[in-house]
Amino acid sequence: MDYTEVLQQIAHELRPVIGQGQVASYIPELASVSPHHFGMAVVTIAGDIHTVGDAREAFSIQSISKLFTLVMALQLEGEKVWTRVGREPSGTPFNSLIQLEAENGKPRNPFINPGALVCTDILCTRYAVPENAVVEFLRPLSGNRNLHYNRAVAASERRTAHRNAAMAHLMKAFGNLSNDVDDVLDAYCRHCAIEMNCVELARAVVFLAHGGTHPEGQGDILNTSMAKRLNALMLTCGTYDAAGDFAFRVGLPAKSGVGGGIVAVMPGECGICVWSPALEPSGNSLAGSLALERFTTLTGRSIF
Ligand code: GLN
């Protein structure tokens, strides 16, 4: 399939909507990003790369990091992870506190903020500098040896992370956080501030299209069964409160972040990443969601 042609058509069709929506402003450093960017990349299992637009411009991966911290937590703890975090869609915003209180400090899934904080806690137990462990994990996966997190973005989020701090304290009170709350929040804000571009992110998720094995020789990241489960979680929980609608429209496992990035997986075929910073109200990239919807429509492919 000529994905380059498909991507060019998508970029052309979407021109009128790029910039519609709101750039995330609750993290002050992100508020200054132009809403007019649009980039998209497809990396196939065979290693072919197809791009359009700003596909090689780095952006803040934010909640897409939750996918990678979950993979690392699963590598460390296996099934035990599920004693501390569930795997049901939450039906609430990613930073909601109400459900967490009602459900005794056990987050619904690893892709809402409290669920990701539990995964970060697991990394804090294992690593002296957990954010560096995430960076080290991502360098070979993404093919970028200089991958790093943006200290200004991390500090800016950390200064204003009151809701995340409230969630972390609540979970600590319920006995579902082992490490010091401040240490977990520091590591969390830093791995959210990792910067990557669409090509690197599409490459970093291609193992999920390939039964958990990295096609370019990084070996088994997850076993086939866990890779299947991760894809299932992305489909049901990866785009927050909009996951049902996203599955309906796009039909691919995906994970979004408030930096405007969305990664998606076409099993047996490719990893995909789209970036456009302006968001719809659930926190997913508005143009990015539409681009993925057009991608599965134009190619006639999805998981269904
Ligand atoms: N770092 C962001 C936060 O905790 C990530 C949220 C997101 O991308 N949805 O609020």
mmCIF file of C-alpha atoms and ligand atoms in Angstrom:
data_model
loop_
_atom_site.group_PDB
_atom_site.id
_atom_site.type_symbol
_atom_site.label_atom_id
_atom_site.label_comp_id
_atom_site.label_asym_id
_atom_site.label_seq_id
_atom_site.Cartn_x
_atom_site.Cartn_y
_atom_site.Cartn_z
ATOM 1 C CA MET A 1 0.000 0.000 0.000
ATOM 2 C CA ASP A 2 1.324 3.485 -0.809
ATOM 3 C CA TYR A 3 0.961 5.088 2.572
ATOM 4 C CA THR A 4 2.751 8.263 1.466
ATOM 5 C CA GLU A 5 -0.026 9.046 -0.974
ATOM 6 C CA VAL A 6 -2.649 8.346 1.704
ATOM 7 C CA LEU A 7 -0.874 10.666 4.159
ATOM 8 C CA GLN A 8 -0.648 13.430 1.584
ATOM 9 C CA GLN A 9 -4.328 13.170 0.845
ATOM 10 C CA ILE A 10 -5.152 13.304 4.578
ATOM 11 C CA ALA A 11 -2.981 16.400 5.098
ATOM 12 C CA HIS A 12 -4.674 18.051 2.125
ATOM 13 C CA GLU A 13 -8.209 17.208 3.306
ATOM 14 C CA LEU A 14 -7.547 18.325 6.853
ATOM 15 C CA ARG A 15 -6.039 21.712 6.040
ATOM 16 C CA PRO A 16 -9.240 23.584 7.002
ATOM 17 C CA VAL A 17 -9.492 22.003 10.473
ATOM 18 C CA ILE A 18 -5.847 22.263 11.551
ATOM 19 C CA GLY A 19 -5.723 24.786 14.371
ATOM 20 C CA GLN A 20 -9.327 24.201 15.438
ATOM 21 C CA GLY A 21 -9.627 23.248 19.104
ATOM 22 C CA GLN A 22 -7.571 24.354 22.104
ATOM 23 C CA VAL A 23 -3.892 23.863 22.877
ATOM 24 C CA ALA A 24 -3.485 22.490 26.428
ATOM 25 C CA SER A 25 -2.833 25.486 28.648
ATOM 26 C CA TYR A 26 -2.982 23.994 32.147
ATOM 27 C CA ILE A 27 0.702 23.137 31.699
ATOM 28 C CA PRO A 28 2.014 26.693 31.176
ATOM 29 C CA GLU A 29 4.983 25.723 28.960
ATOM 30 C CA LEU A 30 2.681 23.916 26.506
ATOM 31 C CA ALA A 31 0.412 26.926 26.040
ATOM 32 C CA SER A 32 2.904 28.623 23.714
ATOM 33 C CA VAL A 33 3.000 25.804 21.123
ATOM 34 C CA SER A 34 1.458 26.877 17.800
ATOM 35 C CA PRO A 35 -1.855 25.110 17.110
ATOM 36 C CA HIS A 36 -1.089 25.063 13.390
ATOM 37 C CA HIS A 37 1.305 22.121 13.297
ATOM 38 C CA PHE A 38 0.323 18.912 11.597
ATOM 39 C CA GLY A 39 2.521 15.882 11.029
ATOM 40 C CA MET A 40 1.910 12.197 10.511
ATOM 41 C CA ALA A 41 4.144 9.139 10.141
ATOM 42 C CA VAL A 42 3.668 5.473 9.350
ATOM 43 C CA VAL A 43 6.448 2.986 10.114
ATOM 44 C CA THR A 44 5.820 -0.510 8.771
ATOM 45 C CA ILE A 45 7.017 -3.763 10.279
ATOM 46 C CA ALA A 46 9.425 -4.015 7.333
ATOM 47 C CA GLY A 47 10.921 -0.666 8.416
ATOM 48 C CA ASP A 48 9.500 1.527 5.648
ATOM 49 C CA ILE A 49 8.859 5.095 6.753
ATOM 50 C CA HIS A 50 6.135 7.309 5.291
ATOM 51 C CA THR A 51 5.628 10.895 6.434
ATOM 52 C CA VAL A 52 3.778 14.102 5.780
ATOM 53 C CA GLY A 53 4.050 17.622 7.243
ATOM 54 C CA ASP A 54 5.805 18.181 10.575
ATOM 55 C CA ALA A 55 6.492 14.479 11.126
ATOM 56 C CA ARG A 56 10.087 15.146 12.180
ATOM 57 C CA GLU A 57 9.408 17.993 14.584
ATOM 58 C CA ALA A 58 9.672 16.981 18.247
ATOM 59 C CA PHE A 59 6.758 17.606 20.639
ATOM 60 C CA SER A 60 5.871 16.833 24.247
ATOM 61 C CA ILE A 61 4.628 13.236 24.374
ATOM 62 C CA GLN A 62 2.732 13.770 27.667
ATOM 63 C CA SER A 63 0.282 10.901 28.235
ATOM 64 C CA ILE A 64 1.711 8.801 25.419
ATOM 65 C CA SER A 65 4.451 8.128 27.990
ATOM 66 C CA LYS A 66 1.803 6.193 29.963
ATOM 67 C CA LEU A 67 1.968 3.500 27.308
ATOM 68 C CA PHE A 68 5.706 3.080 27.784
ATOM 69 C CA THR A 69 5.654 3.216 31.586
ATOM 70 C CA LEU A 70 2.967 0.513 31.524
ATOM 71 C CA VAL A 71 5.157 -1.656 29.270
ATOM 72 C CA MET A 72 8.060 -1.183 31.688
ATOM 73 C CA ALA A 73 5.867 -1.933 34.728
ATOM 74 C CA LEU A 74 4.617 -5.112 33.019
ATOM 75 C CA GLN A 75 8.190 -6.140 32.225
ATOM 76 C CA LEU A 76 9.067 -5.711 35.910
ATOM 77 C CA GLU A 77 5.990 -7.057 37.650
ATOM 78 C CA GLY A 78 3.949 -9.011 35.104
ATOM 79 C CA GLU A 79 0.380 -9.803 36.131
ATOM 80 C CA LYS A 80 0.935 -8.313 39.593
ATOM 81 C CA VAL A 81 0.385 -4.865 38.063
ATOM 82 C CA TRP A 82 -3.346 -5.664 37.850
ATOM 83 C CA THR A 83 -3.661 -5.968 41.627
ATOM 84 C CA ARG A 84 -3.024 -2.216 41.826
ATOM 85 C CA VAL A 85 -4.633 -0.868 38.675
ATOM 86 C CA GLY A 86 -7.707 -2.020 36.751
ATOM 87 C CA ARG A 87 -8.390 -2.387 33.042
ATOM 88 C CA GLU A 88 -11.817 -0.879 32.511
ATOM 89 C CA PRO A 89 -12.578 2.388 30.720
ATOM 90 C CA SER A 90 -13.143 5.084 33.308
ATOM 91 C CA GLY A 91 -15.869 7.117 31.624
ATOM 92 C CA THR A 92 -14.399 10.126 33.447
ATOM 93 C CA PRO A 93 -11.722 12.697 32.523
ATOM 94 C CA PHE A 94 -8.097 11.584 32.857
ATOM 95 C CA ASN A 95 -7.558 13.717 35.942
ATOM 96 C CA SER A 96 -10.817 13.027 37.799
ATOM 97 C CA LEU A 97 -10.633 12.369 41.539
ATOM 98 C CA ILE A 98 -14.199 11.255 42.221
ATOM 99 C CA GLN A 99 -13.936 7.678 40.957
ATOM 100 C CA LEU A 100 -10.607 7.138 42.691
ATOM 101 C CA GLU A 101 -12.153 7.936 46.077
ATOM 102 C CA ALA A 102 -15.236 5.807 45.411
ATOM 103 C CA GLU A 103 -13.093 2.846 44.309
ATOM 104 C CA ASN A 104 -10.696 2.860 47.254
ATOM 105 C CA GLY A 105 -7.634 4.232 45.511
ATOM 106 C CA LYS A 106 -7.461 1.612 42.735
ATOM 107 C CA PRO A 107 -7.418 3.466 39.403
ATOM 108 C CA ARG A 108 -9.685 2.122 36.656
ATOM 109 C CA ASN A 109 -6.882 1.718 34.102
ATOM 110 C CA PRO A 110 -3.210 2.568 33.509
ATOM 111 C CA PHE A 111 -3.967 5.332 31.004
ATOM 112 C CA ILE A 112 -5.720 7.773 33.298
ATOM 113 C CA ASN A 113 -3.416 9.854 35.483
ATOM 114 C CA PRO A 114 -3.758 7.866 38.751
ATOM 115 C CA GLY A 115 -3.179 4.593 36.871
ATOM 116 C CA ALA A 116 -0.049 6.024 35.294
ATOM 117 C CA LEU A 117 1.114 7.279 38.695
ATOM 118 C CA VAL A 118 0.929 3.665 39.955
ATOM 119 C CA CYS A 119 3.131 2.534 37.037
ATOM 120 C CA THR A 120 5.566 5.369 37.786
ATOM 121 C CA ASP A 121 5.575 4.239 41.434
ATOM 122 C CA ILE A 122 6.600 0.743 40.273
ATOM 123 C CA LEU A 123 9.479 2.319 38.325
ATOM 124 C CA CYS A 124 10.454 4.437 41.362
ATOM 125 C CA THR A 125 10.782 1.244 43.414
ATOM 126 C CA ARG A 126 13.046 -0.348 40.830
ATOM 127 C CA TYR A 127 15.163 2.570 39.537
ATOM 128 C CA ALA A 128 17.129 5.307 41.304
ATOM 129 C CA VAL A 129 16.315 7.761 38.477
ATOM 130 C CA PRO A 130 13.104 6.406 36.930
ATOM 131 C CA GLU A 131 12.705 9.098 34.273
ATOM 132 C CA ASN A 132 16.161 8.224 32.942
ATOM 133 C CA ALA A 133 15.110 4.566 32.803
ATOM 134 C CA VAL A 134 12.142 5.569 30.609
ATOM 135 C CA VAL A 135 14.436 7.634 28.373
ATOM 136 C CA GLU A 136 16.906 4.724 28.126
ATOM 137 C CA PHE A 137 14.055 2.356 27.269
ATOM 138 C CA LEU A 138 12.848 4.651 24.494
ATOM 139 C CA ARG A 139 16.177 5.441 22.829
ATOM 140 C CA PRO A 140 16.668 2.091 21.042
ATOM 141 C CA LEU A 141 12.922 1.648 20.462
ATOM 142 C CA SER A 142 12.586 5.030 18.768
ATOM 143 C CA GLY A 143 15.951 5.032 17.010
ATOM 144 C CA ASN A 144 16.881 8.376 18.624
ATOM 145 C CA ARG A 145 20.009 8.087 20.754
ATOM 146 C CA ASN A 146 19.676 11.673 21.929
ATOM 147 C CA LEU A 147 16.106 11.388 23.169
ATOM 148 C CA HIS A 148 15.559 13.444 26.339
ATOM 149 C CA TYR A 149 12.884 15.149 28.397
ATOM 150 C CA ASN A 150 12.342 18.897 28.404
ATOM 151 C CA ARG A 151 13.261 20.213 31.834
ATOM 152 C CA ALA A 152 11.307 23.460 31.461
ATOM 153 C CA VAL A 153 8.104 21.579 30.553
ATOM 154 C CA ALA A 154 8.603 19.120 33.417
ATOM 155 C CA ALA A 155 9.210 21.936 35.932
ATOM 156 C CA SER A 156 6.250 23.901 34.630
ATOM 157 C CA GLU A 157 3.919 20.917 35.032
ATOM 158 C CA ARG A 158 5.400 20.030 38.434
ATOM 159 C CA ARG A 159 4.720 23.525 39.788
ATOM 160 C CA THR A 160 1.049 23.295 38.813
ATOM 161 C CA ALA A 161 0.452 19.548 39.376
ATOM 162 C CA HIS A 162 -2.101 20.021 42.150
ATOM 163 C CA ARG A 163 -4.648 17.542 40.845
ATOM 164 C CA ASN A 164 -2.017 14.873 40.222
ATOM 165 C CA ALA A 165 -0.639 15.522 43.718
ATOM 166 C CA ALA A 166 -4.145 15.111 45.155
ATOM 167 C CA MET A 167 -4.538 11.775 43.331
ATOM 168 C CA ALA A 168 -1.141 10.556 44.462
ATOM 169 C CA HIS A 169 -1.865 11.477 48.092
ATOM 170 C CA LEU A 170 -5.258 9.806 47.927
ATOM 171 C CA MET A 171 -3.679 6.592 46.624
ATOM 172 C CA LYS A 172 -0.969 6.818 49.277
ATOM 173 C CA ALA A 173 -3.709 7.061 51.918
ATOM 174 C CA PHE A 174 -5.296 3.912 50.477
ATOM 175 C CA GLY A 175 -1.930 2.100 50.543
ATOM 176 C CA ASN A 176 -1.606 1.995 46.750
ATOM 177 C CA LEU A 177 1.613 4.015 46.422
ATOM 178 C CA SER A 178 4.893 2.655 47.829
ATOM 179 C CA ASN A 179 7.198 5.614 47.288
ATOM 180 C CA ASP A 180 7.267 9.171 48.489
ATOM 181 C CA VAL A 181 4.521 11.179 46.741
ATOM 182 C CA ASP A 182 6.936 13.938 45.694
ATOM 183 C CA ASP A 183 9.359 11.457 44.145
ATOM 184 C CA VAL A 184 6.579 9.834 42.125
ATOM 185 C CA LEU A 185 5.297 13.226 40.918
ATOM 186 C CA ASP A 186 8.807 14.379 39.938
ATOM 187 C CA ALA A 187 9.367 11.241 37.857
ATOM 188 C CA TYR A 188 5.872 11.418 36.344
ATOM 189 C CA CYS A 189 6.182 15.049 35.208
ATOM 190 C CA ARG A 190 9.590 14.306 33.707
ATOM 191 C CA HIS A 191 8.554 11.272 31.678
ATOM 192 C CA CYS A 192 5.483 13.179 30.455
ATOM 193 C CA ALA A 193 7.901 15.907 29.237
ATOM 194 C CA ILE A 194 9.861 13.544 26.970
ATOM 195 C CA GLU A 195 10.089 14.990 23.471
ATOM 196 C CA MET A 196 9.758 12.840 20.369
ATOM 197 C CA ASN A 197 8.618 13.289 16.800
ATOM 198 C CA CYS A 198 6.026 11.319 14.815
ATOM 199 C CA VAL A 199 8.569 9.054 13.111
ATOM 200 C CA GLU A 200 10.189 8.146 16.437
ATOM 201 C CA LEU A 201 6.858 7.450 18.105
ATOM 202 C CA ALA A 202 5.510 5.389 15.189
ATOM 203 C CA ARG A 203 8.719 3.361 15.320
ATOM 204 C CA ALA A 204 8.508 3.005 19.110
ATOM 205 C CA VAL A 205 5.059 1.372 18.924
ATOM 206 C CA VAL A 206 5.655 -0.885 15.938
ATOM 207 C CA PHE A 207 6.435 -3.821 18.294
ATOM 208 C CA LEU A 208 2.756 -3.730 19.273
ATOM 209 C CA ALA A 209 1.871 -4.413 15.631
ATOM 210 C CA HIS A 210 4.334 -7.298 15.648
ATOM 211 C CA GLY A 211 3.221 -9.497 18.570
ATOM 212 C CA GLY A 212 5.418 -7.681 21.103
ATOM 213 C CA THR A 213 8.689 -8.195 19.204
ATOM 214 C CA HIS A 214 10.639 -5.215 17.914
ATOM 215 C CA PRO A 215 11.100 -5.794 14.172
ATOM 216 C CA GLU A 216 14.479 -4.025 14.035
ATOM 217 C CA GLY A 217 16.301 -6.364 16.367
ATOM 218 C CA GLN A 218 15.577 -5.011 19.846
ATOM 219 C CA GLY A 219 14.111 -8.427 20.688
ATOM 220 C CA ASP A 220 10.962 -9.238 22.647
ATOM 221 C CA ILE A 221 9.555 -6.202 24.414
ATOM 222 C CA LEU A 222 6.447 -8.066 25.585
ATOM 223 C CA ASN A 223 5.207 -11.580 24.922
ATOM 224 C CA THR A 224 2.417 -12.029 22.366
ATOM 225 C CA SER A 225 -0.296 -12.311 24.961
ATOM 226 C CA MET A 226 0.739 -9.120 26.768
ATOM 227 C CA ALA A 227 1.048 -7.253 23.479
ATOM 228 C CA LYS A 228 -2.506 -8.303 22.630
ATOM 229 C CA ARG A 229 -3.689 -7.052 26.010
ATOM 230 C CA LEU A 230 -1.920 -3.750 25.621
ATOM 231 C CA ASN A 231 -3.614 -3.213 22.271
ATOM 232 C CA ALA A 232 -6.953 -4.053 23.891
ATOM 233 C CA LEU A 233 -6.330 -1.498 26.629
ATOM 234 C CA MET A 234 -5.368 1.146 24.086
ATOM 235 C CA LEU A 235 -8.579 0.518 22.192
ATOM 236 C CA THR A 236 -10.804 0.677 25.276
ATOM 237 C CA CYS A 237 -8.966 3.287 27.387
ATOM 238 C CA GLY A 238 -6.268 4.987 25.274
ATOM 239 C CA THR A 239 -8.158 8.114 24.287
ATOM 240 C CA TYR A 240 -9.728 8.925 27.669
ATOM 241 C CA ASP A 241 -13.381 9.607 27.851
ATOM 242 C CA ALA A 242 -13.669 9.549 24.059
ATOM 243 C CA ALA A 243 -12.381 5.963 23.677
ATOM 244 C CA GLY A 244 -15.748 4.529 22.605
ATOM 245 C CA ASP A 245 -16.288 7.169 19.967
ATOM 246 C CA PHE A 246 -12.670 6.858 18.844
ATOM 247 C CA ALA A 247 -13.019 3.073 18.382
ATOM 248 C CA PHE A 248 -16.228 3.698 16.455
ATOM 249 C CA ARG A 249 -14.622 6.260 14.161
ATOM 250 C CA VAL A 250 -11.063 4.979 13.831
ATOM 251 C CA GLY A 251 -11.070 1.308 14.786
ATOM 252 C CA LEU A 252 -7.444 1.092 15.909
ATOM 253 C CA PRO A 253 -5.757 0.772 19.312
ATOM 254 C CA ALA A 254 -4.404 4.240 20.118
ATOM 255 C CA LYS A 255 -2.918 6.377 22.878
ATOM 256 C CA SER A 256 -3.108 10.148 22.974
ATOM 257 C CA GLY A 257 -1.415 12.918 24.938
ATOM 258 C CA VAL A 258 -2.274 16.551 25.643
ATOM 259 C CA GLY A 259 0.784 17.617 23.632
ATOM 260 C CA GLY A 260 -1.413 16.770 20.628
ATOM 261 C CA GLY A 261 0.190 13.455 19.699
ATOM 262 C CA ILE A 262 -1.677 10.208 19.093
ATOM 263 C CA VAL A 263 0.004 6.861 18.428
ATOM 264 C CA ALA A 264 -1.960 4.042 16.840
ATOM 265 C CA VAL A 265 -1.266 0.432 15.950
ATOM 266 C CA MET A 266 -2.354 -1.524 12.875
ATOM 267 C CA PRO A 267 -1.660 -5.111 13.981
ATOM 268 C CA GLY A 268 0.436 -7.080 11.505
ATOM 269 C CA GLU A 269 1.185 -3.933 9.547
ATOM 270 C CA CYS A 270 2.526 -0.709 11.058
ATOM 271 C CA GLY A 271 2.839 1.849 13.839
ATOM 272 C CA ILE A 272 1.290 5.261 13.209
ATOM 273 C CA CYS A 273 1.717 8.642 14.877
ATOM 274 C CA VAL A 274 -0.063 11.893 14.193
ATOM 275 C CA TRP A 275 0.576 15.266 15.846
ATOM 276 C CA SER A 276 -1.457 18.433 15.859
ATOM 277 C CA PRO A 277 -1.511 20.399 19.136
ATOM 278 C CA ALA A 278 -5.082 21.754 19.243
ATOM 279 C CA LEU A 279 -7.322 19.425 21.282
ATOM 280 C CA GLU A 280 -10.996 18.528 21.453
ATOM 281 C CA PRO A 281 -12.639 18.737 24.909
ATOM 282 C CA SER A 282 -11.641 15.191 26.000
ATOM 283 C CA GLY A 283 -7.958 16.078 25.503
ATOM 284 C CA ASN A 284 -7.306 14.289 22.200
ATOM 285 C CA SER A 285 -5.858 16.089 19.193
ATOM 286 C CA LEU A 286 -8.809 17.262 17.112
ATOM 287 C CA ALA A 287 -7.091 17.109 13.721
ATOM 288 C CA GLY A 288 -5.163 14.013 14.839
ATOM 289 C CA SER A 289 -8.343 12.054 15.576
ATOM 290 C CA LEU A 290 -9.814 13.084 12.222
ATOM 291 C CA ALA A 291 -6.588 12.132 10.446
ATOM 292 C CA LEU A 292 -6.679 8.619 11.904
ATOM 293 C CA GLU A 293 -10.341 8.314 10.994
ATOM 294 C CA ARG A 294 -9.476 9.232 7.405
ATOM 295 C CA PHE A 295 -6.510 6.838 7.459
ATOM 296 C CA THR A 296 -8.627 3.778 8.245
ATOM 297 C CA THR A 297 -11.324 4.931 5.827
ATOM 298 C CA LEU A 298 -8.961 5.580 2.916
ATOM 299 C CA THR A 299 -6.931 2.387 3.426
ATOM 300 C CA GLY A 300 -10.011 0.289 4.194
ATOM 301 C CA ARG A 301 -8.090 -1.219 7.102
ATOM 302 C CA SER A 302 -8.684 -1.356 10.818
ATOM 303 C CA ILE A 303 -8.778 -4.111 13.428
ATOM 304 C CA PHE A 304 -12.412 -4.810 12.588
HETATM 305 N N1 GLN B 1 1.180 15.355 32.100
HETATM 306 C C1 GLN B 1 -0.217 15.476 31.820
HETATM 307 C C2 GLN B 1 -1.035 15.471 33.104
HETATM 308 O O1 GLN B 1 -0.736 14.784 34.012
HETATM 309 C C3 GLN B 1 -0.619 14.356 30.932
HETATM 310 C C4 GLN B 1 -2.081 14.358 30.632
HETATM 311 C C5 GLN B 1 -2.393 13.946 29.243
HETATM 312 O O2 GLN B 1 -1.587 13.980 28.332
HETATM 313 N N2 GLN B 1 -3.639 13.613 29.070
HETATM 314 O O3 GLN B 1 -2.014 16.145 33.218
#
